mmCIF file of C-alpha atoms in Angstrom:
data_model
loop_
_atom_site.group_PDB
_atom_site.id
_atom_site.type_symbol
_atom_site.label_atom_id
_atom_site.label_comp_id
_atom_site.label_asym_id
_atom_site.label_seq_id
_atom_site.Cartn_x
_atom_site.Cartn_y
_atom_site.Cartn_z
ATOM 1 C CA ASP H 764 -16.196 -6.032 -15.949
ATOM 2 C CA ALA H 765 -14.531 -4.204 -13.056
ATOM 3 C CA GLY H 766 -11.031 -5.224 -14.057
ATOM 4 C CA VAL H 767 -8.410 -5.711 -11.371
ATOM 5 C CA THR H 768 -9.304 -3.943 -8.143
ATOM 6 C CA GLN H 769 -7.052 -3.272 -5.160
ATOM 7 C CA SER H 770 -7.707 -1.991 -1.680
ATOM 8 C CA PRO H 771 -6.943 0.250 0.020
ATOM 9 C CA THR H 772 -5.702 2.892 -2.442
ATOM 10 C CA HIS H 773 -3.509 4.627 0.121
ATOM 11 C CA LEU H 774 -2.100 3.539 3.459
ATOM 12 C CA ILE H 775 0.218 5.041 6.054
ATOM 13 C CA LYS H 776 1.916 2.728 8.539
ATOM 14 C CA THR H 777 4.565 3.066 11.205
ATOM 15 C CA ARG H 778 7.905 1.288 11.007
ATOM 16 C CA GLY H 779 7.659 -2.163 12.601
ATOM 17 C CA GLN H 780 3.944 -2.564 11.947
ATOM 18 C CA GLN H 781 2.290 -5.128 9.706
ATOM 19 C CA VAL H 782 0.108 -4.449 6.661
ATOM 20 C CA THR H 783 -2.310 -6.429 4.480
ATOM 21 C CA LEU H 784 -3.148 -5.401 0.936
ATOM 22 C CA ARG H 785 -5.958 -6.931 -1.101
ATOM 23 C CA CYS H 786 -6.541 -7.695 -4.761
ATOM 24 C CA SER H 787 -9.507 -8.972 -6.755
ATOM 25 C CA PRO H 788 -8.533 -10.264 -10.199
ATOM 26 C CA LYS H 789 -10.258 -9.518 -13.474
ATOM 27 C CA SER H 790 -13.231 -11.770 -14.156
ATOM 28 C CA GLY H 791 -12.105 -15.069 -15.656
ATOM 29 C CA HIS H 792 -8.535 -14.729 -14.372
ATOM 30 C CA ASP H 793 -7.082 -17.268 -11.949
ATOM 31 C CA THR H 794 -3.482 -16.115 -11.510
ATOM 32 C CA VAL H 795 -2.436 -13.169 -9.363
ATOM 33 C CA SER H 796 1.013 -11.582 -9.241
ATOM 34 C CA TRP H 797 2.246 -8.865 -6.902
ATOM 35 C CA TYR H 798 4.789 -6.185 -7.769
ATOM 36 C CA GLN H 799 6.513 -3.433 -5.795
ATOM 37 C CA GLN H 800 7.141 -0.173 -7.646
ATOM 38 C CA ALA H 801 9.446 2.310 -5.926
ATOM 39 C CA LEU H 802 9.279 5.921 -7.044
ATOM 40 C CA GLY H 803 10.879 6.376 -10.459
ATOM 41 C CA GLN H 804 11.505 2.651 -10.918
ATOM 42 C CA GLY H 805 9.958 -0.215 -12.824
ATOM 43 C CA PRO H 806 7.772 -2.721 -10.995
ATOM 44 C CA GLN H 807 9.682 -5.510 -9.211
ATOM 45 C CA PHE H 808 8.133 -8.980 -9.033
ATOM 46 C CA ILE H 809 7.320 -10.142 -5.499
ATOM 47 C CA PHE H 810 5.449 -13.423 -6.071
ATOM 48 C CA GLN H 811 2.696 -15.117 -8.025
ATOM 49 C CA TYR H 812 -0.247 -17.225 -6.864
ATOM 50 C CA TYR H 813 -2.096 -19.889 -8.805
ATOM 51 C CA GLU H 814 -4.521 -22.481 -7.439
ATOM 52 C CA GLU H 815 -4.027 -21.006 -3.975
ATOM 53 C CA GLU H 816 -0.301 -21.734 -3.984
ATOM 54 C CA GLU H 817 2.771 -19.563 -4.434
ATOM 55 C CA ARG H 818 4.136 -20.557 -7.820
ATOM 56 C CA GLN H 819 7.030 -18.146 -8.283
ATOM 57 C CA ARG H 820 8.861 -15.765 -6.009
ATOM 58 C CA GLY H 821 11.163 -12.817 -6.609
ATOM 59 C CA ASN H 822 14.037 -11.578 -4.462
ATOM 60 C CA PHE H 823 12.012 -10.387 -1.505
ATOM 61 C CA PRO H 824 12.538 -11.389 2.151
ATOM 62 C CA ASP H 825 10.215 -13.668 4.093
ATOM 63 C CA ARG H 826 8.597 -10.581 5.624
ATOM 64 C CA PHE H 827 6.591 -10.536 2.405
ATOM 65 C CA SER H 828 3.980 -13.261 2.306
ATOM 66 C CA GLY H 829 0.728 -13.838 0.519
ATOM 67 C CA HIS H 830 -2.365 -15.853 0.114
ATOM 68 C CA GLN H 831 -4.853 -16.698 -2.588
ATOM 69 C CA PHE H 832 -8.447 -17.577 -1.820
ATOM 70 C CA PRO H 833 -10.743 -20.052 -3.633
ATOM 71 C CA ASN H 834 -12.389 -17.123 -5.478
ATOM 72 C CA TYR H 835 -8.896 -16.217 -6.844
ATOM 73 C CA SER H 836 -8.628 -13.000 -4.840
ATOM 74 C CA SER H 837 -5.331 -12.471 -3.080
ATOM 75 C CA GLU H 838 -3.664 -10.758 -0.151
ATOM 76 C CA LEU H 839 -0.145 -9.447 0.292
ATOM 77 C CA ASN H 840 1.140 -9.256 3.845
ATOM 78 C CA VAL H 841 4.244 -7.397 4.920
ATOM 79 C CA ASN H 842 5.568 -7.781 8.473
ATOM 80 C CA ALA H 843 8.011 -5.615 10.415
ATOM 81 C CA LEU H 844 7.682 -2.725 8.000
ATOM 82 C CA LEU H 845 10.781 -0.763 7.067
ATOM 83 C CA LEU H 846 10.990 2.747 5.680
ATOM 84 C CA GLY H 847 12.264 1.183 2.439
ATOM 85 C CA ASP H 848 8.983 -0.694 2.014
ATOM 86 C CA SER H 849 7.335 2.583 1.035
ATOM 87 C CA ALA H 850 6.201 2.064 -2.560
ATOM 88 C CA LEU H 851 3.283 1.493 -4.892
ATOM 89 C CA TYR H 852 2.167 -2.131 -4.644
ATOM 90 C CA LEU H 853 0.612 -3.427 -7.827
ATOM 91 C CA CYS H 854 -1.431 -6.522 -8.365
ATOM 92 C CA ALA H 855 -1.686 -8.085 -11.826
ATOM 93 C CA SER H 856 -4.001 -10.871 -12.922
ATOM 94 C CA SER H 857 -3.960 -13.238 -15.865
ATOM 95 C CA ARG H 858 -5.523 -16.492 -16.951
ATOM 96 C CA GLY H 859 -2.881 -19.112 -16.285
ATOM 97 C CA SER H 860 0.567 -18.229 -17.525
ATOM 98 C CA SER H 861 -0.301 -17.738 -21.154
ATOM 99 C CA THR H 862 -2.248 -14.503 -21.284
ATOM 100 C CA GLU H 863 -1.301 -10.898 -20.824
ATOM 101 C CA ALA H 864 -1.238 -9.441 -17.323
ATOM 102 C CA PHE H 865 -3.674 -6.678 -16.388
ATOM 103 C CA PHE H 866 -2.729 -4.390 -13.527
ATOM 104 C CA GLY H 867 -4.792 -2.896 -10.747
ATOM 105 C CA GLN H 868 -4.486 0.771 -9.804
ATOM 106 C CA GLY H 869 -2.163 -0.096 -6.934
ATOM 107 C CA THR H 870 -1.923 0.620 -3.225
ATOM 108 C CA ARG H 871 0.365 3.462 -2.228
ATOM 109 C CA LEU H 872 2.050 2.413 1.045
ATOM 110 C CA THR H 873 3.930 4.986 3.065
ATOM 111 C CA VAL H 874 5.981 3.828 6.060
ATOM 112 C CA VAL H 875 6.871 6.543 8.547
ATOM 113 C CA GLY P 198 17.800 -14.342 -13.455
ATOM 114 C CA GLU P 199 16.533 -12.091 -16.194
ATOM 115 C CA ASN P 200 17.834 -8.528 -16.464
ATOM 116 C CA VAL P 201 16.201 -5.903 -18.676
ATOM 117 C CA GLU P 202 17.896 -2.636 -19.568
ATOM 118 C CA GLN P 203 15.964 0.256 -21.088
ATOM 119 C CA HIS P 204 17.123 3.418 -22.873
ATOM 120 C CA PRO P 205 16.743 6.324 -22.884
ATOM 121 C CA SER P 206 15.488 7.227 -19.427
ATOM 122 C CA THR P 207 13.937 10.438 -20.766
ATOM 123 C CA LEU P 208 12.863 11.334 -24.289
ATOM 124 C CA SER P 209 11.489 14.622 -25.521
ATOM 125 C CA VAL P 210 10.009 14.923 -29.029
ATOM 126 C CA GLN P 211 7.975 17.436 -30.966
ATOM 127 C CA GLU P 212 4.376 16.587 -31.717
ATOM 128 C CA GLY P 213 4.191 14.605 -34.944
ATOM 129 C CA ASP P 214 7.725 13.235 -34.657
ATOM 130 C CA SER P 215 8.574 9.592 -34.014
ATOM 131 C CA ALA P 216 9.824 8.171 -30.718
ATOM 132 C CA VAL P 217 11.923 5.055 -30.261
ATOM 133 C CA ILE P 218 12.616 3.281 -26.969
ATOM 134 C CA LYS P 219 15.065 0.385 -26.796
ATOM 135 C CA CYS P 220 15.430 -2.543 -24.410
ATOM 136 C CA THR P 221 17.846 -5.421 -24.064
ATOM 137 C CA TYR P 222 17.334 -8.624 -22.110
ATOM 138 C CA SER P 223 19.720 -11.238 -20.802
ATOM 139 C CA ASP P 224 17.804 -14.532 -20.571
ATOM 140 C CA SER P 225 17.627 -16.325 -23.924
ATOM 141 C CA ALA P 226 14.661 -18.330 -22.562
ATOM 142 C CA SER P 227 12.472 -15.197 -22.482
ATOM 143 C CA ASN P 228 9.737 -15.493 -25.083
ATOM 144 C CA TYR P 229 7.223 -12.741 -24.358
ATOM 145 C CA PHE P 230 7.886 -8.988 -24.441
ATOM 146 C CA PRO P 231 5.104 -6.578 -23.439
ATOM 147 C CA TRP P 232 5.203 -2.809 -23.327
ATOM 148 C CA TYR P 233 3.275 -0.855 -20.702
ATOM 149 C CA LYS P 234 2.312 2.805 -20.571
ATOM 150 C CA GLN P 235 1.937 4.384 -17.143
ATOM 151 C CA GLU P 236 0.491 7.843 -16.720
ATOM 152 C CA LEU P 237 1.160 9.728 -13.509
ATOM 153 C CA GLY P 238 -0.693 8.144 -10.610
ATOM 154 C CA LYS P 239 -2.286 5.454 -12.774
ATOM 155 C CA ARG P 240 -1.865 1.751 -13.378
ATOM 156 C CA PRO P 241 0.479 0.358 -16.032
ATOM 157 C CA GLN P 242 -1.550 -0.377 -19.163
ATOM 158 C CA LEU P 243 -0.507 -2.889 -21.792
ATOM 159 C CA ILE P 244 -0.153 -1.126 -25.153
ATOM 160 C CA ILE P 245 1.457 -3.821 -27.287
ATOM 161 C CA ASP P 246 3.266 -7.121 -26.888
ATOM 162 C CA ILE P 247 5.305 -9.462 -29.027
ATOM 163 C CA ARG P 248 6.213 -13.114 -28.811
ATOM 164 C CA SER P 249 9.544 -14.603 -29.720
ATOM 165 C CA ASN P 250 8.273 -16.308 -32.861
ATOM 166 C CA VAL P 251 7.509 -12.908 -34.431
ATOM 167 C CA GLY P 252 9.950 -10.215 -35.516
ATOM 168 C CA GLU P 253 7.609 -7.253 -35.718
ATOM 169 C CA LYS P 254 4.098 -6.294 -34.681
ATOM 170 C CA LYS P 255 2.158 -3.149 -35.470
ATOM 171 C CA ASP P 256 -0.977 -1.566 -34.034
ATOM 172 C CA GLN P 257 -1.885 1.756 -35.634
ATOM 173 C CA ARG P 258 0.820 4.260 -34.576
ATOM 174 C CA ILE P 259 2.659 1.784 -32.356
ATOM 175 C CA ALA P 260 5.054 -0.943 -33.461
ATOM 176 C CA VAL P 261 7.436 -3.276 -31.685
ATOM 177 C CA THR P 262 10.427 -5.049 -33.196
ATOM 178 C CA LEU P 263 12.321 -7.994 -31.735
ATOM 179 C CA ASN P 264 15.832 -9.221 -32.515
ATOM 180 C CA LYS P 265 16.242 -12.545 -30.698
ATOM 181 C CA THR P 266 19.861 -12.991 -31.772
ATOM 182 C CA ALA P 267 20.908 -9.675 -30.293
ATOM 183 C CA LYS P 268 18.381 -9.968 -27.434
ATOM 184 C CA HIS P 269 16.895 -6.566 -27.941
ATOM 185 C CA PHE P 270 13.474 -5.168 -28.699
ATOM 186 C CA SER P 271 12.215 -1.699 -29.431
ATOM 187 C CA LEU P 272 9.030 0.349 -29.257
ATOM 188 C CA HIS P 273 8.304 2.758 -32.091
ATOM 189 C CA ILE P 274 5.626 5.434 -31.826
ATOM 190 C CA THR P 275 4.903 7.434 -34.974
ATOM 191 C CA GLU P 276 3.041 10.744 -35.313
ATOM 192 C CA THR P 277 3.342 11.385 -31.593
ATOM 193 C CA GLN P 278 0.589 13.296 -29.830
ATOM 194 C CA PRO P 279 0.548 15.102 -26.450
ATOM 195 C CA GLU P 280 -1.526 12.256 -24.969
ATOM 196 C CA ASP P 281 1.392 9.903 -25.666
ATOM 197 C CA SER P 282 3.286 11.668 -22.855
ATOM 198 C CA ALA P 283 3.791 9.096 -20.085
ATOM 199 C CA VAL P 284 6.331 6.632 -18.686
ATOM 200 C CA TYR P 285 6.837 3.569 -20.868
ATOM 201 C CA PHE P 286 8.124 0.273 -19.493
ATOM 202 C CA CYS P 287 9.382 -2.702 -21.419
ATOM 203 C CA ALA P 288 9.303 -6.145 -19.838
ATOM 204 C CA ALA P 289 10.428 -9.693 -20.552
ATOM 205 C CA SER P 290 8.923 -12.964 -19.476
ATOM 206 C CA THR P 291 9.149 -16.679 -19.965
ATOM 207 C CA ARG P 292 5.533 -17.582 -20.550
ATOM 208 C CA GLY P 293 3.966 -20.919 -19.912
ATOM 209 C CA GLY P 294 5.206 -23.917 -18.034
ATOM 210 C CA GLY P 295 4.548 -22.603 -14.567
ATOM 211 C CA GLY P 296 4.386 -18.860 -14.451
ATOM 212 C CA ASN P 297 4.767 -15.593 -16.300
ATOM 213 C CA LYS P 298 6.879 -13.409 -14.037
ATOM 214 C CA LEU P 299 7.536 -10.074 -15.718
ATOM 215 C CA THR P 300 10.963 -8.450 -15.412
ATOM 216 C CA PHE P 301 10.661 -4.730 -16.141
ATOM 217 C CA GLY P 302 13.051 -2.153 -17.464
ATOM 218 C CA THR P 303 13.593 1.069 -15.541
ATOM 219 C CA GLY P 304 11.212 3.100 -17.678
ATOM 220 C CA THR P 305 11.353 5.930 -20.216
ATOM 221 C CA GLN P 306 9.691 9.271 -19.512
ATOM 222 C CA LEU P 307 8.331 10.396 -22.888
ATOM 223 C CA LYS P 308 7.369 14.028 -23.258
ATOM 224 C CA VAL P 309 5.619 15.159 -26.435
ATOM 225 C CA GLU P 310 5.907 18.913 -26.839
ATOM 226 C CA LEU P 311 3.522 21.087 -28.819
#
């Protein structure tokens, strides 16, 4: 079992650009959540996908959007990147809403 | 929405001593409280969790206690070892019924000194 995998591991983008991050959930998991972790802070919930629909959303602007595919994998898209979007983006998967969440290793995004 | 506060932000103990990290939450509907350990440059890893129908849970050297009335929960690590050095995050969630969004505390940097 490969666990939760994310790609890419590191990314450097220029302010104003767009970025897409990818996540494959742990085998048997159908729910994917995305978190933003700024340096020295706890992860902040962005949104959660289940059955290819956004089920919950945190306090993030519409520049942050996502998608879930029929195989349960997910993408996080961020448009019009700001310097403040620089962070570690973590994906977590679970089976429904009743099991513990397992995290991927994250994608380190740097906006310059 | 839920707010989770965590203390202390840094904690230094001697090897073999105990370490205690405390968290408080604001939403009385929260019913699931996991603790994650994050080593530098690595993913958060679940080390123990507790549900609101239980007051205490233990797993070897790690224990978590929950006081629903006071809305606080704590992580206890006994006989600390150098490999326990990491950042620890508490979190709160309302599980079931349409989602399990985790609200995290700000983290505690635990350093176990030889």
